[in-house]
mmCIF file with all atom_site columns, N, CA and C in Angstrom:
data_model
loop_
_atom_site.group_PDB
_atom_site.id
_atom_site.type_symbol
_atom_site.label_atom_id
_atom_site.label_alt_id
_atom_site.label_comp_id
_atom_site.label_asym_id
_atom_site.label_entity_id
_atom_site.label_seq_id
_atom_site.pdbx_PDB_ins_code
_atom_site.Cartn_x
_atom_site.Cartn_y
_atom_site.Cartn_z
_atom_site.occupancy
_atom_site.B_iso_or_equiv
_atom_site.pdbx_formal_charge
_atom_site.auth_seq_id
_atom_site.auth_comp_id
_atom_site.auth_asym_id
_atom_site.auth_atom_id
_atom_site.pdbx_PDB_model_num
ATOM 1   N N  . UNK A 1 1  ? 20.344 -115.933 -10.545 1.00 0.00 ? 1  UNK A N  1
ATOM 2   C CA . UNK A 1 1  ? 21.059 -117.111 -10.544 1.00 0.00 ? 1  UNK A CA 1
ATOM 3   C C  . UNK A 1 1  ? 21.952 -117.051 -11.778 1.00 0.00 ? 1  UNK A C  1
ATOM 4   N N  . UNK A 1 2  ? 21.341 -116.765 -12.947 1.00 0.00 ? 2  UNK A N  1
ATOM 5   C CA . UNK A 1 2  ? 22.174 -116.698 -14.229 1.00 0.00 ? 2  UNK A CA 1
ATOM 6   C C  . UNK A 1 2  ? 23.397 -115.825 -14.133 1.00 0.00 ? 2  UNK A C  1
ATOM 7   N N  . UNK A 1 3  ? 23.219 -114.761 -13.512 1.00 0.00 ? 3  UNK A N  1
ATOM 8   C CA . UNK A 1 3  ? 24.261 -113.787 -13.372 1.00 0.00 ? 3  UNK A CA 1
ATOM 9   C C  . UNK A 1 3  ? 25.393 -114.428 -12.667 1.00 0.00 ? 3  UNK A C  1
ATOM 10  N N  . UNK A 1 4  ? 25.094 -115.128 -11.651 1.00 0.00 ? 4  UNK A N  1
ATOM 11  C CA . UNK A 1 4  ? 26.038 -115.827 -10.799 1.00 0.00 ? 4  UNK A CA 1
ATOM 12  C C  . UNK A 1 4  ? 26.779 -116.907 -11.514 1.00 0.00 ? 4  UNK A C  1
ATOM 13  N N  . UNK A 1 5  ? 26.071 -117.643 -12.353 1.00 0.00 ? 5  UNK A N  1
ATOM 14  C CA . UNK A 1 5  ? 26.605 -118.749 -13.147 1.00 0.00 ? 5  UNK A CA 1
ATOM 15  C C  . UNK A 1 5  ? 27.523 -118.120 -14.246 1.00 0.00 ? 5  UNK A C  1
ATOM 16  N N  . UNK A 1 6  ? 27.154 -117.100 -14.782 1.00 0.00 ? 6  UNK A N  1
ATOM 17  C CA . UNK A 1 6  ? 28.021 -116.372 -15.824 1.00 0.00 ? 6  UNK A CA 1
ATOM 18  C C  . UNK A 1 6  ? 29.306 -115.891 -15.209 1.00 0.00 ? 6  UNK A C  1
ATOM 19  N N  . UNK A 1 7  ? 29.071 -115.225 -14.056 1.00 0.00 ? 7  UNK A N  1
ATOM 20  C CA . UNK A 1 7  ? 30.428 -114.774 -13.464 1.00 0.00 ? 7  UNK A CA 1
ATOM 21  C C  . UNK A 1 7  ? 31.370 -116.010 -13.036 1.00 0.00 ? 7  UNK A C  1
ATOM 22  N N  . UNK A 1 8  ? 30.778 -117.062 -12.502 1.00 0.00 ? 8  UNK A N  1
ATOM 23  C CA . UNK A 1 8  ? 31.595 -118.085 -12.173 1.00 0.00 ? 8  UNK A CA 1
ATOM 24  C C  . UNK A 1 8  ? 32.229 -118.813 -13.639 1.00 0.00 ? 8  UNK A C  1
ATOM 25  N N  . UNK A 1 9  ? 31.383 -118.804 -14.609 1.00 0.00 ? 9  UNK A N  1
ATOM 26  C CA . UNK A 1 9  ? 31.822 -119.461 -15.737 1.00 0.00 ? 9  UNK A CA 1
ATOM 27  C C  . UNK A 1 9  ? 32.998 -118.609 -16.378 1.00 0.00 ? 9  UNK A C  1
ATOM 28  N N  . UNK A 1 10 ? 33.122 -117.270 -16.224 1.00 0.00 ? 10 UNK A N  1
ATOM 29  C CA . UNK A 1 10 ? 33.882 -116.386 -16.763 1.00 0.00 ? 10 UNK A CA 1
ATOM 30  C C  . UNK A 1 10 ? 35.182 -116.455 -15.934 1.00 0.00 ? 10 UNK A C  1
ATOM 31  N N  . UNK A 1 11 ? 35.083 -116.494 -14.509 1.00 0.00 ? 11 UNK A N  1
ATOM 32  C CA . UNK A 1 11 ? 36.234 -116.652 -13.612 1.00 0.00 ? 11 UNK A CA 1
ATOM 33  C C  . UNK A 1 11 ? 36.905 -118.033 -13.600 1.00 0.00 ? 11 UNK A C  1
ATOM 34  N N  . UNK A 1 12 ? 36.181 -119.032 -14.185 1.00 0.00 ? 12 UNK A N  1
ATOM 35  C CA . UNK A 1 12 ? 36.810 -120.381 -13.958 1.00 0.00 ? 12 UNK A CA 1
ATOM 36  C C  . UNK A 1 12 ? 37.104 -120.899 -15.399 1.00 0.00 ? 12 UNK A C  1
ATOM 37  N N  . UNK A 1 13 ? 37.025 -120.001 -16.379 1.00 0.00 ? 13 UNK A N  1
ATOM 38  C CA . UNK A 1 13 ? 37.066 -120.432 -17.724 1.00 0.00 ? 13 UNK A CA 1
ATOM 39  C C  . UNK A 1 13 ? 36.249 -121.654 -18.221 1.00 0.00 ? 13 UNK A C  1
ATOM 40  N N  . UNK A 1 14 ? 34.953 -121.471 -17.941 1.00 0.00 ? 14 UNK A N  1
ATOM 41  C CA . UNK A 1 14 ? 34.088 -122.560 -18.176 1.00 0.00 ? 14 UNK A CA 1
ATOM 42  C C  . UNK A 1 14 ? 33.976 -123.884 -17.421 1.00 0.00 ? 14 UNK A C  1
ATOM 43  N N  . UNK A 1 15 ? 34.535 -123.725 -16.119 1.00 0.00 ? 15 UNK A N  1
ATOM 44  C CA . UNK A 1 15 ? 34.545 -124.902 -15.364 1.00 0.00 ? 15 UNK A CA 1
ATOM 45  C C  . UNK A 1 15 ? 33.597 -124.703 -14.176 1.00 0.00 ? 15 UNK A C  1
ATOM 46  N N  . UNK A 1 16 ? 32.181 -124.715 -14.405 1.00 0.00 ? 16 UNK A N  1
ATOM 47  C CA . UNK A 1 16 ? 31.265 -124.409 -13.449 1.00 0.00 ? 16 UNK A CA 1
ATOM 48  C C  . UNK A 1 16 ? 30.460 -125.838 -13.215 1.00 0.00 ? 16 UNK A C  1
ATOM 49  N N  . UNK A 1 17 ? 30.155 -126.140 -11.900 1.00 0.00 ? 17 UNK A N  1
ATOM 50  C CA . UNK A 1 17 ? 29.256 -127.303 -11.705 1.00 0.00 ? 17 UNK A CA 1
ATOM 51  C C  . UNK A 1 17 ? 28.117 -126.882 -10.787 1.00 0.00 ? 17 UNK A C  1
ATOM 52  N N  . UNK A 1 18 ? 27.068 -127.750 -10.762 1.00 0.00 ? 18 UNK A N  1
ATOM 53  C CA . UNK A 1 18 ? 25.841 -127.396 -10.030 1.00 0.00 ? 18 UNK A CA 1
ATOM 54  C C  . UNK A 1 18 ? 25.380 -128.644 -9.411  1.00 0.00 ? 18 UNK A C  1
ATOM 55  N N  . UNK A 1 19 ? 25.298 -128.817 -8.167  1.00 0.00 ? 19 UNK A N  1
ATOM 56  C CA . UNK A 1 19 ? 24.731 -130.022 -7.657  1.00 0.00 ? 19 UNK A CA 1
ATOM 57  C C  . UNK A 1 19 ? 23.238 -129.858 -6.943  1.00 0.00 ? 19 UNK A C  1
ATOM 58  N N  . UNK A 1 20 ? 22.226 -130.137 -7.597  1.00 0.00 ? 20 UNK A N  1
ATOM 59  C CA . UNK A 1 20 ? 21.010 -129.995 -7.383  1.00 0.00 ? 20 UNK A CA 1
ATOM 60  C C  . UNK A 1 20 ? 20.589 -131.066 -6.486  1.00 0.00 ? 20 UNK A C  1
ATOM 61  N N  . UNK A 1 21 ? 19.999 -130.867 -5.199  1.00 0.00 ? 21 UNK A N  1
ATOM 62  C CA . UNK A 1 21 ? 19.683 -131.853 -4.311  1.00 0.00 ? 21 UNK A CA 1
ATOM 63  C C  . UNK A 1 21 ? 18.191 -131.642 -3.863  1.00 0.00 ? 21 UNK A C  1
ATOM 64  N N  . UNK A 1 22 ? 17.615 -132.826 -3.828  1.00 0.00 ? 22 UNK A N  1
ATOM 65  C CA . UNK A 1 22 ? 16.224 -132.833 -3.413  1.00 0.00 ? 22 UNK A CA 1
ATOM 66  C C  . UNK A 1 22 ? 16.319 -133.550 -2.093  1.00 0.00 ? 22 UNK A C  1
ATOM 67  N N  . UNK A 1 23 ? 15.756 -132.923 -1.004  1.00 0.00 ? 23 UNK A N  1
ATOM 68  C CA . UNK A 1 23 ? 15.897 -133.354 0.186   1.00 0.00 ? 23 UNK A CA 1
ATOM 69  C C  . UNK A 1 23 ? 15.092 -134.582 0.823   1.00 0.00 ? 23 UNK A C  1
ATOM 70  N N  . UNK A 1 24 ? 15.691 -135.294 1.712   1.00 0.00 ? 24 UNK A N  1
ATOM 71  C CA . UNK A 1 24 ? 14.833 -136.493 2.213   1.00 0.00 ? 24 UNK A CA 1
ATOM 72  C C  . UNK A 1 24 ? 14.427 -136.225 3.716   1.00 0.00 ? 24 UNK A C  1
ATOM 73  N N  . UNK A 1 25 ? 14.889 -134.990 4.142   1.00 0.00 ? 25 UNK A N  1
ATOM 74  C CA . UNK A 1 25 ? 14.555 -134.768 5.530   1.00 0.00 ? 25 UNK A CA 1
ATOM 75  C C  . UNK A 1 25 ? 13.193 -133.944 5.821   1.00 0.00 ? 25 UNK A C  1
ATOM 76  N N  . UNK A 1 26 ? 12.196 -134.676 6.308   1.00 0.00 ? 26 UNK A N  1
ATOM 77  C CA . UNK A 1 26 ? 10.927 -134.102 6.538   1.00 0.00 ? 26 UNK A CA 1
ATOM 78  C C  . UNK A 1 26 ? 10.828 -132.791 7.232   1.00 0.00 ? 26 UNK A C  1
ATOM 79  N N  . UNK A 1 27 ? 11.863 -132.439 8.147   1.00 0.00 ? 27 UNK A N  1
ATOM 80  C CA . UNK A 1 27 ? 11.881 -131.082 8.721   1.00 0.00 ? 27 UNK A CA 1
ATOM 81  C C  . UNK A 1 27 ? 12.105 -130.010 7.745   1.00 0.00 ? 27 UNK A C  1
ATOM 82  N N  . UNK A 1 28 ? 12.552 -130.349 6.605   1.00 0.00 ? 28 UNK A N  1
ATOM 83  C CA . UNK A 1 28 ? 12.912 -129.306 5.547   1.00 0.00 ? 28 UNK A CA 1
ATOM 84  C C  . UNK A 1 28 ? 11.581 -128.791 4.888   1.00 0.00 ? 28 UNK A C  1
ATOM 85  N N  . UNK A 1 29 ? 10.566 -129.531 5.077   1.00 0.00 ? 29 UNK A N  1
ATOM 86  C CA . UNK A 1 29 ? 9.125  -129.069 4.407   1.00 0.00 ? 29 UNK A CA 1
ATOM 87  C C  . UNK A 1 29 ? 8.788  -127.683 4.886   1.00 0.00 ? 29 UNK A C  1
ATOM 88  N N  . UNK A 1 30 ? 9.000  -127.437 6.159   1.00 0.00 ? 30 UNK A N  1
ATOM 89  C CA . UNK A 1 30 ? 8.621  -126.117 6.614   1.00 0.00 ? 30 UNK A CA 1
ATOM 90  C C  . UNK A 1 30 ? 9.320  -124.927 5.856   1.00 0.00 ? 30 UNK A C  1
ATOM 91  N N  . UNK A 1 31 ? 10.636 -125.155 5.417   1.00 0.00 ? 31 UNK A N  1
ATOM 92  C CA . UNK A 1 31 ? 11.291 -124.156 4.633   1.00 0.00 ? 31 UNK A CA 1
ATOM 93  C C  . UNK A 1 31 ? 10.606 -123.683 3.460   1.00 0.00 ? 31 UNK A C  1
ATOM 94  N N  . UNK A 1 32 ? 9.518  -124.472 2.943   1.00 0.00 ? 32 UNK A N  1
ATOM 95  C CA . UNK A 1 32 ? 8.925  -124.362 1.792   1.00 0.00 ? 32 UNK A CA 1
ATOM 96  C C  . UNK A 1 32 ? 7.475  -124.051 1.897   1.00 0.00 ? 32 UNK A C  1
ATOM 97  N N  . UNK A 1 33 ? 7.151  -123.708 3.349   1.00 0.00 ? 33 UNK A N  1
ATOM 98  C CA . UNK A 1 33 ? 5.791  -123.439 3.492   1.00 0.00 ? 33 UNK A CA 1
ATOM 99  C C  . UNK A 1 33 ? 4.644  -124.663 3.458   1.00 0.00 ? 33 UNK A C  1
ATOM 100 N N  . UNK A 1 34 ? 5.305  -125.834 3.771   1.00 0.00 ? 34 UNK A N  1
ATOM 101 C CA . UNK A 1 34 ? 4.493  -127.071 3.751   1.00 0.00 ? 34 UNK A CA 1
ATOM 102 C C  . UNK A 1 34 ? 4.707  -127.781 5.150   1.00 0.00 ? 34 UNK A C  1
ATOM 103 N N  . UNK A 1 35 ? 3.842  -128.662 5.558   1.00 0.00 ? 35 UNK A N  1
ATOM 104 C CA . UNK A 1 35 ? 3.708  -129.456 6.615   1.00 0.00 ? 35 UNK A CA 1
ATOM 105 C C  . UNK A 1 35 ? 4.606  -130.800 6.244   1.00 0.00 ? 35 UNK A C  1
ATOM 106 N N  . UNK A 1 36 ? 4.428  -131.313 5.129   1.00 0.00 ? 36 UNK A N  1
ATOM 107 C CA . UNK A 1 36 ? 5.055  -132.455 4.797   1.00 0.00 ? 36 UNK A CA 1
ATOM 108 C C  . UNK A 1 36 ? 5.712  -132.437 3.436   1.00 0.00 ? 36 UNK A C  1
ATOM 109 N N  . UNK A 1 37 ? 6.928  -133.213 3.204   1.00 0.00 ? 37 UNK A N  1
ATOM 110 C CA . UNK A 1 37 ? 7.481  -133.246 1.914   1.00 0.00 ? 37 UNK A CA 1
ATOM 111 C C  . UNK A 1 37 ? 6.726  -133.949 0.969   1.00 0.00 ? 37 UNK A C  1
ATOM 112 N N  . UNK A 1 38 ? 6.677  -133.362 -0.196  1.00 0.00 ? 38 UNK A N  1
ATOM 113 C CA . UNK A 1 38 ? 6.126  -134.289 -1.349  1.00 0.00 ? 38 UNK A CA 1
ATOM 114 C C  . UNK A 1 38 ? 6.829  -135.655 -1.494  1.00 0.00 ? 38 UNK A C  1
ATOM 115 N N  . UNK A 1 39 ? 6.264  -136.527 -2.143  1.00 0.00 ? 39 UNK A N  1
ATOM 116 C CA . UNK A 1 39 ? 7.078  -137.927 -2.397  1.00 0.00 ? 39 UNK A CA 1
ATOM 117 C C  . UNK A 1 39 ? 8.291  -137.583 -3.359  1.00 0.00 ? 39 UNK A C  1
ATOM 118 N N  . UNK A 1 40 ? 9.200  -138.568 -3.366  1.00 0.00 ? 40 UNK A N  1
ATOM 119 C CA . UNK A 1 40 ? 10.322 -138.380 -4.087  1.00 0.00 ? 40 UNK A CA 1
ATOM 120 C C  . UNK A 1 40 ? 10.127 -138.102 -5.495  1.00 0.00 ? 40 UNK A C  1
ATOM 121 N N  . UNK A 1 41 ? 9.225  -138.771 -6.132  1.00 0.00 ? 41 UNK A N  1
ATOM 122 C CA . UNK A 1 41 ? 9.022  -138.582 -7.622  1.00 0.00 ? 41 UNK A CA 1
ATOM 123 C C  . UNK A 1 41 ? 8.474  -137.066 -7.842  1.00 0.00 ? 41 UNK A C  1
ATOM 124 N N  . UNK A 1 42 ? 7.637  -136.537 -6.971  1.00 0.00 ? 42 UNK A N  1
ATOM 125 C CA . UNK A 1 42 ? 7.234  -135.123 -7.100  1.00 0.00 ? 42 UNK A CA 1
ATOM 126 C C  . UNK A 1 42 ? 8.518  -134.126 -6.966  1.00 0.00 ? 42 UNK A C  1
ATOM 127 N N  . UNK A 1 43 ? 9.256  -134.425 -5.911  1.00 0.00 ? 43 UNK A N  1
ATOM 128 C CA . UNK A 1 43 ? 10.370 -133.678 -5.601  1.00 0.00 ? 43 UNK A CA 1
ATOM 129 C C  . UNK A 1 43 ? 11.435 -133.632 -6.702  1.00 0.00 ? 43 UNK A C  1
ATOM 130 N N  . UNK A 1 44 ? 11.640 -134.766 -7.422  1.00 0.00 ? 44 UNK A N  1
ATOM 131 C CA . UNK A 1 44 ? 12.462 -134.868 -8.593  1.00 0.00 ? 44 UNK A CA 1
ATOM 132 C C  . UNK A 1 44 ? 11.820 -134.179 -9.912  1.00 0.00 ? 44 UNK A C  1
ATOM 133 N N  . UNK A 1 45 ? 10.467 -134.249 -10.043 1.00 0.00 ? 45 UNK A N  1
ATOM 134 C CA . UNK A 1 45 ? 9.797  -133.508 -11.046 1.00 0.00 ? 45 UNK A CA 1
ATOM 135 C C  . UNK A 1 45 ? 9.913  -132.087 -10.916 1.00 0.00 ? 45 UNK A C  1
ATOM 136 N N  . UNK A 1 46 ? 9.838  -131.586 -9.628  1.00 0.00 ? 46 UNK A N  1
ATOM 137 C CA . UNK A 1 46 ? 10.003 -130.225 -9.537  1.00 0.00 ? 46 UNK A CA 1
ATOM 138 C C  . UNK A 1 46 ? 11.367 -129.754 -9.749  1.00 0.00 ? 46 UNK A C  1
ATOM 139 N N  . UNK A 1 47 ? 12.262 -130.431 -9.236  1.00 0.00 ? 47 UNK A N  1
ATOM 140 C CA . UNK A 1 47 ? 13.754 -130.148 -9.435  1.00 0.00 ? 47 UNK A CA 1
ATOM 141 C C  . UNK A 1 47 ? 14.011 -130.093 -10.828 1.00 0.00 ? 47 UNK A C  1
ATOM 142 N N  . UNK A 1 48 ? 13.599 -131.071 -11.762 1.00 0.00 ? 48 UNK A N  1
ATOM 143 C CA . UNK A 1 48 ? 13.836 -131.182 -13.051 1.00 0.00 ? 48 UNK A CA 1
ATOM 144 C C  . UNK A 1 48 ? 13.290 -129.932 -13.718 1.00 0.00 ? 48 UNK A C  1
ATOM 145 N N  . UNK A 1 49 ? 12.091 -129.508 -13.464 1.00 0.00 ? 49 UNK A N  1
ATOM 146 C CA . UNK A 1 49 ? 11.538 -128.338 -14.074 1.00 0.00 ? 49 UNK A CA 1
ATOM 147 C C  . UNK A 1 49 ? 12.293 -127.167 -13.759 1.00 0.00 ? 49 UNK A C  1
ATOM 148 N N  . UNK A 1 50 ? 12.906 -126.890 -12.463 1.00 0.00 ? 50 UNK A N  1
ATOM 149 C CA . UNK A 1 50 ? 13.423 -125.832 -12.157 1.00 0.00 ? 50 UNK A CA 1
ATOM 150 C C  . UNK A 1 50 ? 14.900 -125.780 -12.872 1.00 0.00 ? 50 UNK A C  1
ATOM 151 N N  . UNK A 1 51 ? 15.430 -126.919 -12.969 1.00 0.00 ? 51 UNK A N  1
ATOM 152 C CA . UNK A 1 51 ? 16.811 -127.023 -13.683 1.00 0.00 ? 51 UNK A CA 1
ATOM 153 C C  . UNK A 1 51 ? 16.509 -126.716 -15.201 1.00 0.00 ? 51 UNK A C  1
ATOM 154 N N  . UNK A 1 52 ? 15.650 -127.245 -15.810 1.00 0.00 ? 52 UNK A N  1
ATOM 155 C CA . UNK A 1 52 ? 15.278 -126.796 -17.123 1.00 0.00 ? 52 UNK A CA 1
ATOM 156 C C  . UNK A 1 52 ? 15.083 -125.482 -17.391 1.00 0.00 ? 52 UNK A C  1
ATOM 157 N N  . UNK A 1 53 ? 14.356 -124.831 -16.555 1.00 0.00 ? 53 UNK A N  1
ATOM 158 C CA . UNK A 1 53 ? 14.025 -123.265 -16.818 1.00 0.00 ? 53 UNK A CA 1
ATOM 159 C C  . UNK A 1 53 ? 15.471 -122.612 -16.513 1.00 0.00 ? 53 UNK A C  1
ATOM 160 N N  . UNK A 1 54 ? 16.161 -122.924 -15.424 1.00 0.00 ? 54 UNK A N  1
ATOM 161 C CA . UNK A 1 54 ? 17.440 -122.307 -15.097 1.00 0.00 ? 54 UNK A CA 1
ATOM 162 C C  . UNK A 1 54 ? 18.505 -122.568 -16.280 1.00 0.00 ? 54 UNK A C  1
ATOM 163 N N  . UNK A 1 55 ? 18.526 -123.777 -16.758 1.00 0.00 ? 55 UNK A N  1
ATOM 164 C CA . UNK A 1 55 ? 19.526 -124.040 -17.910 1.00 0.00 ? 55 UNK A CA 1
ATOM 165 C C  . UNK A 1 55 ? 19.096 -123.257 -19.202 1.00 0.00 ? 55 UNK A C  1
ATOM 166 N N  . UNK A 1 56 ? 17.753 -123.113 -19.394 1.00 0.00 ? 56 UNK A N  1
ATOM 167 C CA . UNK A 1 56 ? 17.497 -122.382 -20.731 1.00 0.00 ? 56 UNK A CA 1
ATOM 168 C C  . UNK A 1 56 ? 17.770 -120.975 -20.595 1.00 0.00 ? 56 UNK A C  1
ATOM 169 N N  . UNK A 1 57 ? 17.561 -120.325 -19.346 1.00 0.00 ? 57 UNK A N  1
ATOM 170 C CA . UNK A 1 57 ? 17.752 -118.962 -19.103 1.00 0.00 ? 57 UNK A CA 1
ATOM 171 C C  . UNK A 1 57 ? 19.355 -118.836 -19.144 1.00 0.00 ? 57 UNK A C  1
ATOM 172 N N  . UNK A 1 58 ? 20.149 -119.617 -18.492 1.00 0.00 ? 58 UNK A N  1
ATOM 173 C CA . UNK A 1 58 ? 21.685 -119.572 -18.361 1.00 0.00 ? 58 UNK A CA 1
ATOM 174 C C  . UNK A 1 58 ? 22.196 -119.606 -19.770 1.00 0.00 ? 58 UNK A C  1
ATOM 175 N N  . UNK A 1 59 ? 21.714 -120.736 -20.639 1.00 0.00 ? 59 UNK A N  1
ATOM 176 C CA . UNK A 1 59 ? 22.274 -120.708 -21.997 1.00 0.00 ? 59 UNK A CA 1
ATOM 177 C C  . UNK A 1 59 ? 21.988 -119.512 -22.899 1.00 0.00 ? 59 UNK A C  1
ATOM 178 N N  . UNK A 1 60 ? 20.775 -119.176 -22.678 1.00 0.00 ? 60 UNK A N  1
ATOM 179 C CA . UNK A 1 60 ? 20.521 -117.953 -23.548 1.00 0.00 ? 60 UNK A CA 1
ATOM 180 C C  . UNK A 1 60 ? 21.442 -116.656 -23.150 1.00 0.00 ? 60 UNK A C  1
ATOM 181 N N  . UNK A 1 61 ? 21.640 -116.395 -21.933 1.00 0.00 ? 61 UNK A N  1
ATOM 182 C CA . UNK A 1 61 ? 22.414 -115.389 -21.458 1.00 0.00 ? 61 UNK A CA 1
ATOM 183 C C  . UNK A 1 61 ? 23.965 -115.707 -21.912 1.00 0.00 ? 61 UNK A C  1
ATOM 184 N N  . UNK A 1 62 ? 24.407 -116.946 -21.713 1.00 0.00 ? 62 UNK A N  1
ATOM 185 C CA . UNK A 1 62 ? 25.788 -117.188 -22.234 1.00 0.00 ? 62 UNK A CA 1
ATOM 186 C C  . UNK A 1 62 ? 26.124 -116.990 -23.733 1.00 0.00 ? 62 UNK A C  1
ATOM 187 N N  . UNK A 1 63 ? 25.042 -117.540 -24.473 1.00 0.00 ? 63 UNK A N  1
ATOM 188 C CA . UNK A 1 63 ? 25.185 -117.149 -25.977 1.00 0.00 ? 63 UNK A CA 1
ATOM 189 C C  . UNK A 1 63 ? 25.080 -115.653 -26.263 1.00 0.00 ? 63 UNK A C  1
ATOM 190 N N  . UNK A 1 64 ? 24.289 -114.939 -25.457 1.00 0.00 ? 64 UNK A N  1
ATOM 191 C CA . UNK A 1 64 ? 23.993 -113.431 -25.825 1.00 0.00 ? 64 UNK A CA 1
ATOM 192 C C  . UNK A 1 64 ? 25.324 -112.944 -25.373 1.00 0.00 ? 64 UNK A C  1
ATOM 193 N N  . UNK A 1 65 ? 26.056 -113.171 -24.423 1.00 0.00 ? 65 UNK A N  1
ATOM 194 C CA . UNK A 1 65 ? 27.345 -112.700 -23.881 1.00 0.00 ? 65 UNK A CA 1
ATOM 195 C C  . UNK A 1 65 ? 28.426 -113.015 -25.008 1.00 0.00 ? 65 UNK A C  1
ATOM 196 N N  . UNK A 1 66 ? 28.410 -114.447 -25.290 1.00 0.00 ? 66 UNK A N  1
ATOM 197 C CA . UNK A 1 66 ? 29.494 -114.893 -26.205 1.00 0.00 ? 66 UNK A CA 1
ATOM 198 C C  . UNK A 1 66 ? 29.449 -114.234 -27.558 1.00 0.00 ? 66 UNK A C  1
ATOM 199 N N  . UNK A 1 67 ? 28.166 -113.766 -28.058 1.00 0.00 ? 67 UNK A N  1
ATOM 200 C CA . UNK A 1 67 ? 27.994 -113.153 -29.355 1.00 0.00 ? 67 UNK A CA 1
ATOM 201 C C  . UNK A 1 67 ? 28.499 -111.767 -29.210 1.00 0.00 ? 67 UNK A C  1
ATOM 202 N N  . UNK A 1 68 ? 28.287 -111.050 -28.199 1.00 0.00 ? 68 UNK A N  1
ATOM 203 C CA . UNK A 1 68 ? 28.859 -109.771 -27.884 1.00 0.00 ? 68 UNK A CA 1
ATOM 204 C C  . UNK A 1 68 ? 30.286 -109.664 -27.961 1.00 0.00 ? 68 UNK A C  1
ATOM 205 N N  . UNK A 1 69 ? 31.016 -110.754 -27.322 1.00 0.00 ? 69 UNK A N  1
ATOM 206 C CA . UNK A 1 69 ? 32.390 -110.689 -27.360 1.00 0.00 ? 69 UNK A CA 1
ATOM 207 C C  . UNK A 1 69 ? 32.893 -111.126 -28.767 1.00 0.00 ? 69 UNK A C  1
ATOM 208 N N  . UNK A 1 70 ? 32.463 -111.999 -29.501 1.00 0.00 ? 70 UNK A N  1
ATOM 209 C CA . UNK A 1 70 ? 32.968 -112.356 -30.590 1.00 0.00 ? 70 UNK A CA 1
ATOM 210 C C  . UNK A 1 70 ? 32.219 -111.702 -31.687 1.00 0.00 ? 70 UNK A C  1
#
């Protein structure tokens, strides 16, 4: 995922966005190996954790790439 964002960042001159969505549709639970969706606070907590990890990884790679160029 970080590589995809790096490519988009490069191609768009730093104008990349990401819309993270937690679902409200109970039928989506099956996509994640579950019979029921967690409540909304749990879904948001999981999304926040995922985004934090992804951002840390992405920022680390962006700075690594930036430092190689400059």
